[in-house]
PDB file of C-alpha atoms in Angstrom:
ATOM      1  CA  UNK A   1      27.400  -7.556 -61.612  1.00 56.00           C
ATOM      2  CA  UNK A   2      25.273  -5.266 -63.732  1.00 66.00           C
ATOM      3  CA  UNK A   3      26.741  -1.935 -64.519  1.00 92.00           C
ATOM      4  CA  UNK A   4      28.382   0.455 -66.877  1.00 95.00           C
ATOM      5  CA  UNK A   5      32.104   0.342 -67.522  1.00 95.00           C
ATOM      6  CA  UNK A   6      34.519   2.755 -69.113  1.00 96.00           C
ATOM      7  CA  UNK A   7      38.059   2.063 -70.099  1.00 90.00           C
ATOM      8  CA  UNK A   8      40.723   3.039 -69.609  1.00 91.00           C
ATOM      9  CA  UNK A   9      40.522   5.119 -66.415  1.00 93.00           C
ATOM     10  CA  UNK A  10      43.431   7.306 -67.513  1.00 95.00           C
ATOM     11  CA  UNK A  11      44.473   7.983 -71.101  1.00 94.00           C
ATOM     12  CA  UNK A  12      47.346  10.018 -72.472  1.00 94.00           C
ATOM     13  CA  UNK A  13      47.691  11.096 -76.090  1.00 92.00           C
ATOM     14  CA  UNK A  14      49.754  13.412 -78.207  1.00 92.00           C
ATOM     15  CA  UNK A  15      48.091  16.344 -79.866  1.00 91.00           C
ATOM     16  CA  UNK A  16      46.848  15.555 -83.371  1.00 90.00           C
ATOM     17  CA  UNK A  17      45.939  11.949 -82.629  1.00 91.00           C
ATOM     18  CA  UNK A  18      42.433  10.566 -82.594  1.00 94.00           C
ATOM     19  CA  UNK A  19      41.503   8.546 -79.521  1.00 95.00           C
ATOM     20  CA  UNK A  20      38.516   6.309 -78.796  1.00 96.00           C
ATOM     21  CA  UNK A  21      36.990   5.972 -75.334  1.00 96.00           C
ATOM     22  CA  UNK A  22      35.115   2.810 -74.541  1.00 96.00           C
ATOM     23  CA  UNK A  23      31.717   2.591 -72.822  1.00 97.00           C
ATOM     24  CA  UNK A  24      29.905  -0.700 -72.226  1.00 97.00           C
ATOM     25  CA  UNK A  25      26.746  -1.459 -70.262  1.00 97.00           C
ATOM     26  CA  UNK A  26      25.057  -4.740 -69.382  1.00 96.00           C
ATOM     27  CA  UNK A  27      21.949  -3.148 -67.885  1.00 93.00           C
ATOM     28  CA  UNK A  28      19.903  -3.673 -71.052  1.00 92.00           C
ATOM     29  CA  UNK A  29      19.407   0.085 -71.247  1.00 90.00           C
ATOM     30  CA  UNK A  30      18.210   1.643 -74.485  1.00 89.00           C
ATOM     31  CA  UNK A  31      19.627   5.136 -74.009  1.00 89.00           C
ATOM     32  CA  UNK A  32      23.293   6.057 -73.632  1.00 92.00           C
ATOM     33  CA  UNK A  33      25.047   9.386 -73.176  1.00 93.00           C
ATOM     34  CA  UNK A  34      28.498  10.974 -73.260  1.00 96.00           C
ATOM     35  CA  UNK A  35      29.393  13.954 -71.097  1.00 95.00           C
ATOM     36  CA  UNK A  36      32.507  16.024 -70.667  1.00 96.00           C
ATOM     37  CA  UNK A  37      33.489  17.596 -67.351  1.00 95.00           C
ATOM     38  CA  UNK A  38      36.188  20.220 -66.896  1.00 94.00           C
ATOM     39  CA  UNK A  39      37.662  21.059 -63.464  1.00 89.00           C
ATOM     40  CA  UNK A  40      35.138  22.753 -61.185  1.00 85.00           C
ATOM     41  CA  UNK A  41      32.455  22.636 -63.830  1.00 88.00           C
ATOM     42  CA  UNK A  42      29.258  20.728 -64.378  1.00 89.00           C
ATOM     43  CA  UNK A  43      28.685  18.070 -67.014  1.00 91.00           C
ATOM     44  CA  UNK A  44      28.209  19.044 -70.632  1.00 92.00           C
ATOM     45  CA  UNK A  45      26.446  16.714 -73.054  1.00 92.00           C
ATOM     46  CA  UNK A  46      28.460  15.630 -76.102  1.00 95.00           C
ATOM     47  CA  UNK A  47      26.273  13.006 -77.792  1.00 95.00           C
ATOM     48  CA  UNK A  48      23.402  10.778 -76.840  1.00 92.00           C
ATOM     49  CA  UNK A  49      21.687   7.750 -78.324  1.00 92.00           C
ATOM     50  CA  UNK A  50      18.153   6.609 -77.603  1.00 88.00           C
ATOM     51  CA  UNK A  51      18.324   3.426 -79.656  1.00 89.00           C
ATOM     52  CA  UNK A  52      20.766   1.300 -81.620  1.00 92.00           C
ATOM     53  CA  UNK A  53      21.996   2.845 -84.874  1.00 94.00           C
ATOM     54  CA  UNK A  54      20.730   6.278 -83.912  1.00 92.00           C
ATOM     55  CA  UNK A  55      22.365   9.161 -82.054  1.00 93.00           C
ATOM     56  CA  UNK A  56      22.007  12.911 -81.684  1.00 92.00           C
ATOM     57  CA  UNK A  57      24.428  15.748 -81.036  1.00 93.00           C
ATOM     58  CA  UNK A  58      24.489  17.332 -77.633  1.00 91.00           C
ATOM     59  CA  UNK A  59      25.654  20.815 -76.731  1.00 89.00           C
ATOM     60  CA  UNK A  60      29.344  20.350 -77.560  1.00 94.00           C
ATOM     61  CA  UNK A  61      29.541  17.710 -80.313  1.00 96.00           C
ATOM     62  CA  UNK A  62      32.148  19.471 -82.445  1.00 96.00           C
ATOM     63  CA  UNK A  63      35.381  17.506 -82.620  1.00 96.00           C
ATOM     64  CA  UNK A  64      33.759  14.280 -81.402  1.00 97.00           C
ATOM     65  CA  UNK A  65      32.144  11.299 -83.093  1.00 97.00           C
ATOM     66  CA  UNK A  66      30.192   8.288 -81.828  1.00 98.00           C
ATOM     67  CA  UNK A  67      28.663   5.058 -83.050  1.00 97.00           C
ATOM     68  CA  UNK A  68      25.924   2.845 -81.657  1.00 97.00           C
ATOM     69  CA  UNK A  69      26.141  -0.448 -83.513  1.00 97.00           C
ATOM     70  CA  UNK A  70      25.238  -2.511 -80.462  1.00 96.00           C
ATOM     71  CA  UNK A  71      22.865  -1.827 -77.589  1.00 96.00           C
ATOM     72  CA  UNK A  72      25.625  -2.464 -75.066  1.00 97.00           C
ATOM     73  CA  UNK A  73      28.284  -0.225 -76.546  1.00 97.00           C
ATOM     74  CA  UNK A  74      28.607   3.502 -77.251  1.00 98.00           C
ATOM     75  CA  UNK A  75      32.245   4.402 -78.036  1.00 98.00           C
ATOM     76  CA  UNK A  76      33.321   8.034 -78.259  1.00 97.00           C
ATOM     77  CA  UNK A  77      36.111   9.180 -80.569  1.00 97.00           C
ATOM     78  CA  UNK A  78      37.892  12.393 -79.699  1.00 96.00           C
ATOM     79  CA  UNK A  79      39.274  13.654 -82.984  1.00 94.00           C
ATOM     80  CA  UNK A  80      42.194  15.949 -83.663  1.00 89.00           C
ATOM     81  CA  UNK A  81      39.621  18.646 -84.516  1.00 88.00           C
ATOM     82  CA  UNK A  82      38.662  18.955 -80.839  1.00 90.00           C
ATOM     83  CA  UNK A  83      40.582  22.042 -79.685  1.00 89.00           C
ATOM     84  CA  UNK A  84      40.696  21.321 -75.951  1.00 92.00           C
ATOM     85  CA  UNK A  85      40.325  17.575 -75.513  1.00 94.00           C
ATOM     86  CA  UNK A  86      41.876  17.274 -72.050  1.00 96.00           C
ATOM     87  CA  UNK A  87      38.961  16.581 -69.707  1.00 96.00           C
ATOM     88  CA  UNK A  88      37.119  13.983 -67.636  1.00 97.00           C
ATOM     89  CA  UNK A  89      34.723  12.005 -69.848  1.00 97.00           C
ATOM     90  CA  UNK A  90      31.646  10.334 -68.413  1.00 97.00           C
ATOM     91  CA  UNK A  91      29.371   7.808 -70.048  1.00 96.00           C
ATOM     92  CA  UNK A  92      25.849   7.125 -68.789  1.00 93.00           C
ATOM     93  CA  UNK A  93      22.879   4.958 -69.672  1.00 92.00           C
ATOM     94  CA  UNK A  94      19.209   4.951 -68.808  1.00 88.00           C
ATOM     95  CA  UNK A  95      16.442   2.429 -69.263  1.00 83.00           C
ATOM     96  CA  UNK A  96      14.758   4.464 -71.935  1.00 68.00           C
ATOM     97  CA  UNK A  97      14.019   8.051 -72.689  1.00 53.00           C
ATOM     98  CA  UNK A  98      10.315   7.918 -72.028  1.00 48.00           C
ATOM     99  CA  UNK A  99       8.173   8.484 -68.996  1.00 45.00           C
ATOM    100  CA  UNK A 100       5.785   5.821 -67.921  1.00 46.00           C
ATOM    101  CA  UNK A 101       3.090   6.991 -65.588  1.00 45.00           C
ATOM    102  CA  UNK A 102       4.845   8.598 -62.654  1.00 42.00           C
ATOM    103  CA  UNK A 103       8.153   6.856 -63.341  1.00 47.00           C
ATOM    104  CA  UNK A 104      11.191   8.511 -64.769  1.00 56.00           C
ATOM    105  CA  UNK A 105      14.316   6.716 -65.680  1.00 66.00           C
ATOM    106  CA  UNK A 106      17.484   7.730 -63.865  1.00 82.00           C
ATOM    107  CA  UNK A 107      20.855   7.797 -65.510  1.00 87.00           C
ATOM    108  CA  UNK A 108      23.561   5.394 -64.375  1.00 91.00           C
ATOM    109  CA  UNK A 109      27.086   6.679 -64.808  1.00 94.00           C
ATOM    110  CA  UNK A 110      30.340   4.881 -65.455  1.00 95.00           C
ATOM    111  CA  UNK A 111      33.541   5.616 -63.494  1.00 95.00           C
ATOM    112  CA  UNK A 112      34.834   8.013 -66.135  1.00 96.00           C
ATOM    113  CA  UNK A 113      37.958   8.309 -68.286  1.00 97.00           C
ATOM    114  CA  UNK A 114      40.424  11.110 -67.633  1.00 96.00           C
ATOM    115  CA  UNK A 115      41.984  12.084 -70.961  1.00 96.00           C
ATOM    116  CA  UNK A 116      45.138  14.155 -71.107  1.00 95.00           C
ATOM    117  CA  UNK A 117      46.386  15.434 -74.446  1.00 93.00           C
ATOM    118  CA  UNK A 118      49.799  17.069 -74.652  1.00 91.00           C
TER     119      UNK A 118
ATOM    120  CA  UNK B   1      14.374  23.151 -70.854  1.00 55.00           C
ATOM    121  CA  UNK B   2      13.708  24.602 -67.425  1.00 62.00           C
ATOM    122  CA  UNK B   3      16.809  26.333 -66.104  1.00 83.00           C
ATOM    123  CA  UNK B   4      17.835  25.682 -62.532  1.00 91.00           C
ATOM    124  CA  UNK B   5      19.635  27.921 -60.057  1.00 93.00           C
ATOM    125  CA  UNK B   6      21.319  26.584 -56.942  1.00 96.00           C
ATOM    126  CA  UNK B   7      24.001  27.917 -54.578  1.00 96.00           C
ATOM    127  CA  UNK B   8      27.570  27.417 -55.736  1.00 95.00           C
ATOM    128  CA  UNK B   9      28.750  26.100 -52.375  1.00 96.00           C
ATOM    129  CA  UNK B  10      27.678  25.358 -48.825  1.00 97.00           C
ATOM    130  CA  UNK B  11      29.482  24.400 -45.632  1.00 97.00           C
ATOM    131  CA  UNK B  12      28.101  22.343 -42.774  1.00 97.00           C
ATOM    132  CA  UNK B  13      29.318  20.674 -39.609  1.00 97.00           C
ATOM    133  CA  UNK B  14      28.982  16.961 -39.111  1.00 97.00           C
ATOM    134  CA  UNK B  15      25.674  15.854 -37.641  1.00 97.00           C
ATOM    135  CA  UNK B  16      23.719  18.828 -38.926  1.00 97.00           C
ATOM    136  CA  UNK B  17      20.823  18.731 -41.349  1.00 97.00           C
ATOM    137  CA  UNK B  18      21.640  20.337 -44.687  1.00 98.00           C
ATOM    138  CA  UNK B  19      19.052  21.864 -46.983  1.00 98.00           C
ATOM    139  CA  UNK B  20      19.994  22.758 -50.548  1.00 98.00           C
ATOM    140  CA  UNK B  21      17.415  24.764 -52.450  1.00 97.00           C
ATOM    141  CA  UNK B  22      17.068  24.820 -56.216  1.00 96.00           C
ATOM    142  CA  UNK B  23      15.026  27.376 -58.158  1.00 95.00           C
ATOM    143  CA  UNK B  24      13.298  26.354 -61.389  1.00 92.00           C
ATOM    144  CA  UNK B  25      10.809  29.089 -62.204  1.00 92.00           C
ATOM    145  CA  UNK B  26      10.083  27.810 -65.717  1.00 89.00           C
ATOM    146  CA  UNK B  27       9.321  24.212 -64.783  1.00 89.00           C
ATOM    147  CA  UNK B  28       6.822  22.607 -67.177  1.00 87.00           C
ATOM    148  CA  UNK B  29       3.844  20.453 -66.320  1.00 87.00           C
ATOM    149  CA  UNK B  30       5.555  17.230 -67.400  1.00 82.00           C
ATOM    150  CA  UNK B  31       8.872  17.980 -65.716  1.00 86.00           C
ATOM    151  CA  UNK B  32      10.236  15.979 -62.809  1.00 88.00           C
ATOM    152  CA  UNK B  33      12.883  17.195 -60.362  1.00 91.00           C
ATOM    153  CA  UNK B  34      15.898  14.974 -59.893  1.00 92.00           C
ATOM    154  CA  UNK B  35      18.963  15.303 -57.681  1.00 95.00           C
ATOM    155  CA  UNK B  36      22.342  13.676 -58.253  1.00 95.00           C
ATOM    156  CA  UNK B  37      25.452  13.476 -56.057  1.00 97.00           C
ATOM    157  CA  UNK B  38      28.991  13.466 -57.429  1.00 96.00           C
ATOM    158  CA  UNK B  39      32.221  12.671 -55.593  1.00 95.00           C
ATOM    159  CA  UNK B  40      35.558  13.820 -57.060  1.00 91.00           C
ATOM    160  CA  UNK B  41      36.699  11.812 -60.080  1.00 90.00           C
ATOM    161  CA  UNK B  42      33.521   9.721 -60.109  1.00 93.00           C
ATOM    162  CA  UNK B  43      30.331   9.756 -62.129  1.00 93.00           C
ATOM    163  CA  UNK B  44      27.206  11.317 -60.586  1.00 94.00           C
ATOM    164  CA  UNK B  45      24.877   9.081 -58.636  1.00 94.00           C
ATOM    165  CA  UNK B  46      21.084   9.388 -58.501  1.00 92.00           C
ATOM    166  CA  UNK B  47      19.822  10.454 -55.080  1.00 94.00           C
ATOM    167  CA  UNK B  48      16.131  11.236 -55.308  1.00 94.00           C
ATOM    168  CA  UNK B  49      13.398  12.314 -57.683  1.00 92.00           C
ATOM    169  CA  UNK B  50       9.988  13.876 -57.224  1.00 92.00           C
ATOM    170  CA  UNK B  51       7.115  15.617 -58.933  1.00 91.00           C
ATOM    171  CA  UNK B  52       5.272  17.342 -56.085  1.00 91.00           C
ATOM    172  CA  UNK B  53       4.945  17.502 -52.296  1.00 90.00           C
ATOM    173  CA  UNK B  54       7.466  15.383 -50.424  1.00 95.00           C
ATOM    174  CA  UNK B  55       9.526  12.350 -51.300  1.00 95.00           C
ATOM    175  CA  UNK B  56      11.736  10.498 -48.847  1.00 96.00           C
ATOM    176  CA  UNK B  57      14.149   7.631 -49.240  1.00 95.00           C
ATOM    177  CA  UNK B  58      16.956   6.154 -47.162  1.00 93.00           C
ATOM    178  CA  UNK B  59      19.361   8.883 -48.240  1.00 92.00           C
ATOM    179  CA  UNK B  60      17.450  12.153 -48.419  1.00 97.00           C
ATOM    180  CA  UNK B  61      14.148  13.975 -48.568  1.00 97.00           C
ATOM    181  CA  UNK B  62      12.909  16.202 -51.357  1.00 97.00           C
ATOM    182  CA  UNK B  63      10.435  18.969 -50.616  1.00 97.00           C
ATOM    183  CA  UNK B  64       8.511  20.517 -53.494  1.00 97.00           C
ATOM    184  CA  UNK B  65       6.011  23.337 -52.859  1.00 96.00           C
ATOM    185  CA  UNK B  66       2.672  23.474 -54.612  1.00 95.00           C
ATOM    186  CA  UNK B  67       3.850  25.909 -57.317  1.00 95.00           C
ATOM    187  CA  UNK B  68       6.858  23.634 -58.067  1.00 95.00           C
ATOM    188  CA  UNK B  69       9.046  26.646 -58.835  1.00 95.00           C
ATOM    189  CA  UNK B  70      11.641  25.464 -56.361  1.00 96.00           C
ATOM    190  CA  UNK B  71      12.669  22.340 -54.522  1.00 96.00           C
ATOM    191  CA  UNK B  72      14.769  21.579 -51.451  1.00 97.00           C
ATOM    192  CA  UNK B  73      17.022  18.602 -50.998  1.00 98.00           C
ATOM    193  CA  UNK B  74      17.360  17.740 -47.316  1.00 98.00           C
ATOM    194  CA  UNK B  75      20.233  15.609 -46.051  1.00 97.00           C
ATOM    195  CA  UNK B  76      19.746  14.541 -42.434  1.00 94.00           C
ATOM    196  CA  UNK B  77      22.722  14.476 -40.065  1.00 94.00           C
ATOM    197  CA  UNK B  78      25.474  14.812 -42.639  1.00 97.00           C
ATOM    198  CA  UNK B  79      28.843  13.156 -42.218  1.00 97.00           C
ATOM    199  CA  UNK B  80      32.223  13.869 -43.781  1.00 97.00           C
ATOM    200  CA  UNK B  81      31.418  11.347 -46.514  1.00 96.00           C
ATOM    201  CA  UNK B  82      28.560  13.553 -47.717  1.00 97.00           C
ATOM    202  CA  UNK B  83      31.092  16.088 -48.998  1.00 97.00           C
ATOM    203  CA  UNK B  84      30.296  16.183 -52.701  1.00 97.00           C
ATOM    204  CA  UNK B  85      28.695  18.212 -55.485  1.00 97.00           C
ATOM    205  CA  UNK B  86      24.905  18.034 -55.644  1.00 97.00           C
ATOM    206  CA  UNK B  87      23.086  18.669 -58.917  1.00 96.00           C
ATOM    207  CA  UNK B  88      19.454  19.649 -59.341  1.00 94.00           C
ATOM    208  CA  UNK B  89      17.954  18.715 -62.704  1.00 91.00           C
ATOM    209  CA  UNK B  90      14.555  19.424 -64.162  1.00 88.00           C
ATOM    210  CA  UNK B  91      13.152  17.724 -67.219  1.00 81.00           C
ATOM    211  CA  UNK B  92      10.537  15.372 -68.575  1.00 70.00           C
ATOM    212  CA  UNK B  93      12.957  12.550 -69.338  1.00 57.00           C
ATOM    213  CA  UNK B  94      11.259  12.180 -72.720  1.00 57.00           C
ATOM    214  CA  UNK B  95      14.572  11.509 -74.334  1.00 52.00           C
ATOM    215  CA  UNK B  96      13.939  14.233 -76.866  1.00 56.00           C
ATOM    216  CA  UNK B  97      15.718  16.757 -74.684  1.00 61.00           C
ATOM    217  CA  UNK B  98      18.243  15.163 -72.327  1.00 67.00           C
ATOM    218  CA  UNK B  99      18.660  16.565 -68.857  1.00 74.00           C
ATOM    219  CA  UNK B 100      21.099  19.398 -68.307  1.00 78.00           C
ATOM    220  CA  UNK B 101      23.636  19.244 -65.484  1.00 83.00           C
ATOM    221  CA  UNK B 102      24.549  22.727 -64.246  1.00 83.00           C
ATOM    222  CA  UNK B 103      27.500  23.480 -61.992  1.00 85.00           C
ATOM    223  CA  UNK B 104      25.775  22.076 -58.922  1.00 94.00           C
ATOM    224  CA  UNK B 105      26.280  22.917 -55.250  1.00 97.00           C
ATOM    225  CA  UNK B 106      29.576  21.973 -53.656  1.00 96.00           C
ATOM    226  CA  UNK B 107      28.823  20.817 -50.101  1.00 98.00           C
ATOM    227  CA  UNK B 108      31.722  20.692 -47.671  1.00 97.00           C
ATOM    228  CA  UNK B 109      31.123  18.897 -44.380  1.00 97.00           C
ATOM    229  CA  UNK B 110      33.463  19.904 -41.591  1.00 96.00           C
ATOM    230  CA  UNK B 111      34.323  17.840 -38.538  1.00 94.00           C
TER     231      UNK B 111
END
């Protein structure tokens, strides 16, 4: 099955600890994204990567870090500097970030990781 | 990025057609209009995308007037399982400026 996976589904951590969320895709997509969603809110972009070994900050990158060493993987680290880390984290991928004629490339989302920090 | 405005919530009875309108007055020439659906505790799912006029697939229809300053997602004969949040996004998918998900429209379908 092709798809995008995130693990674990639920994650609990103590305040002050760094935690890394996993995101893997076997869709051969170039672009990958991390979003954060708080209750009743929309998605906010944390980081995105259009190609291996390159990534850009989104709207709320402070307190987070990412790496893109492999095309398939885009892990997100929530550091102790993130003031309100408890949230639902969503990873997505898309074929590439460019239009081609009338085509646009949709984003495929993983199932999400719900992080609770106490 | 073109900003979008859509209703916060809508209610509908089962079997009715639901139309959700999104305003995007500052849409650019290269921008496409895309709609996603999100169920609780799941990632959003692509529903439909269009540039102008009308697009239809097995799930929904998307109506875009000539000036492209708004669009309407039409869900025919909704069922309880269509209860979800629906997001309207506008962007050129260039990758230079990723799409922005607003708060969406929370659709509640009532039996």
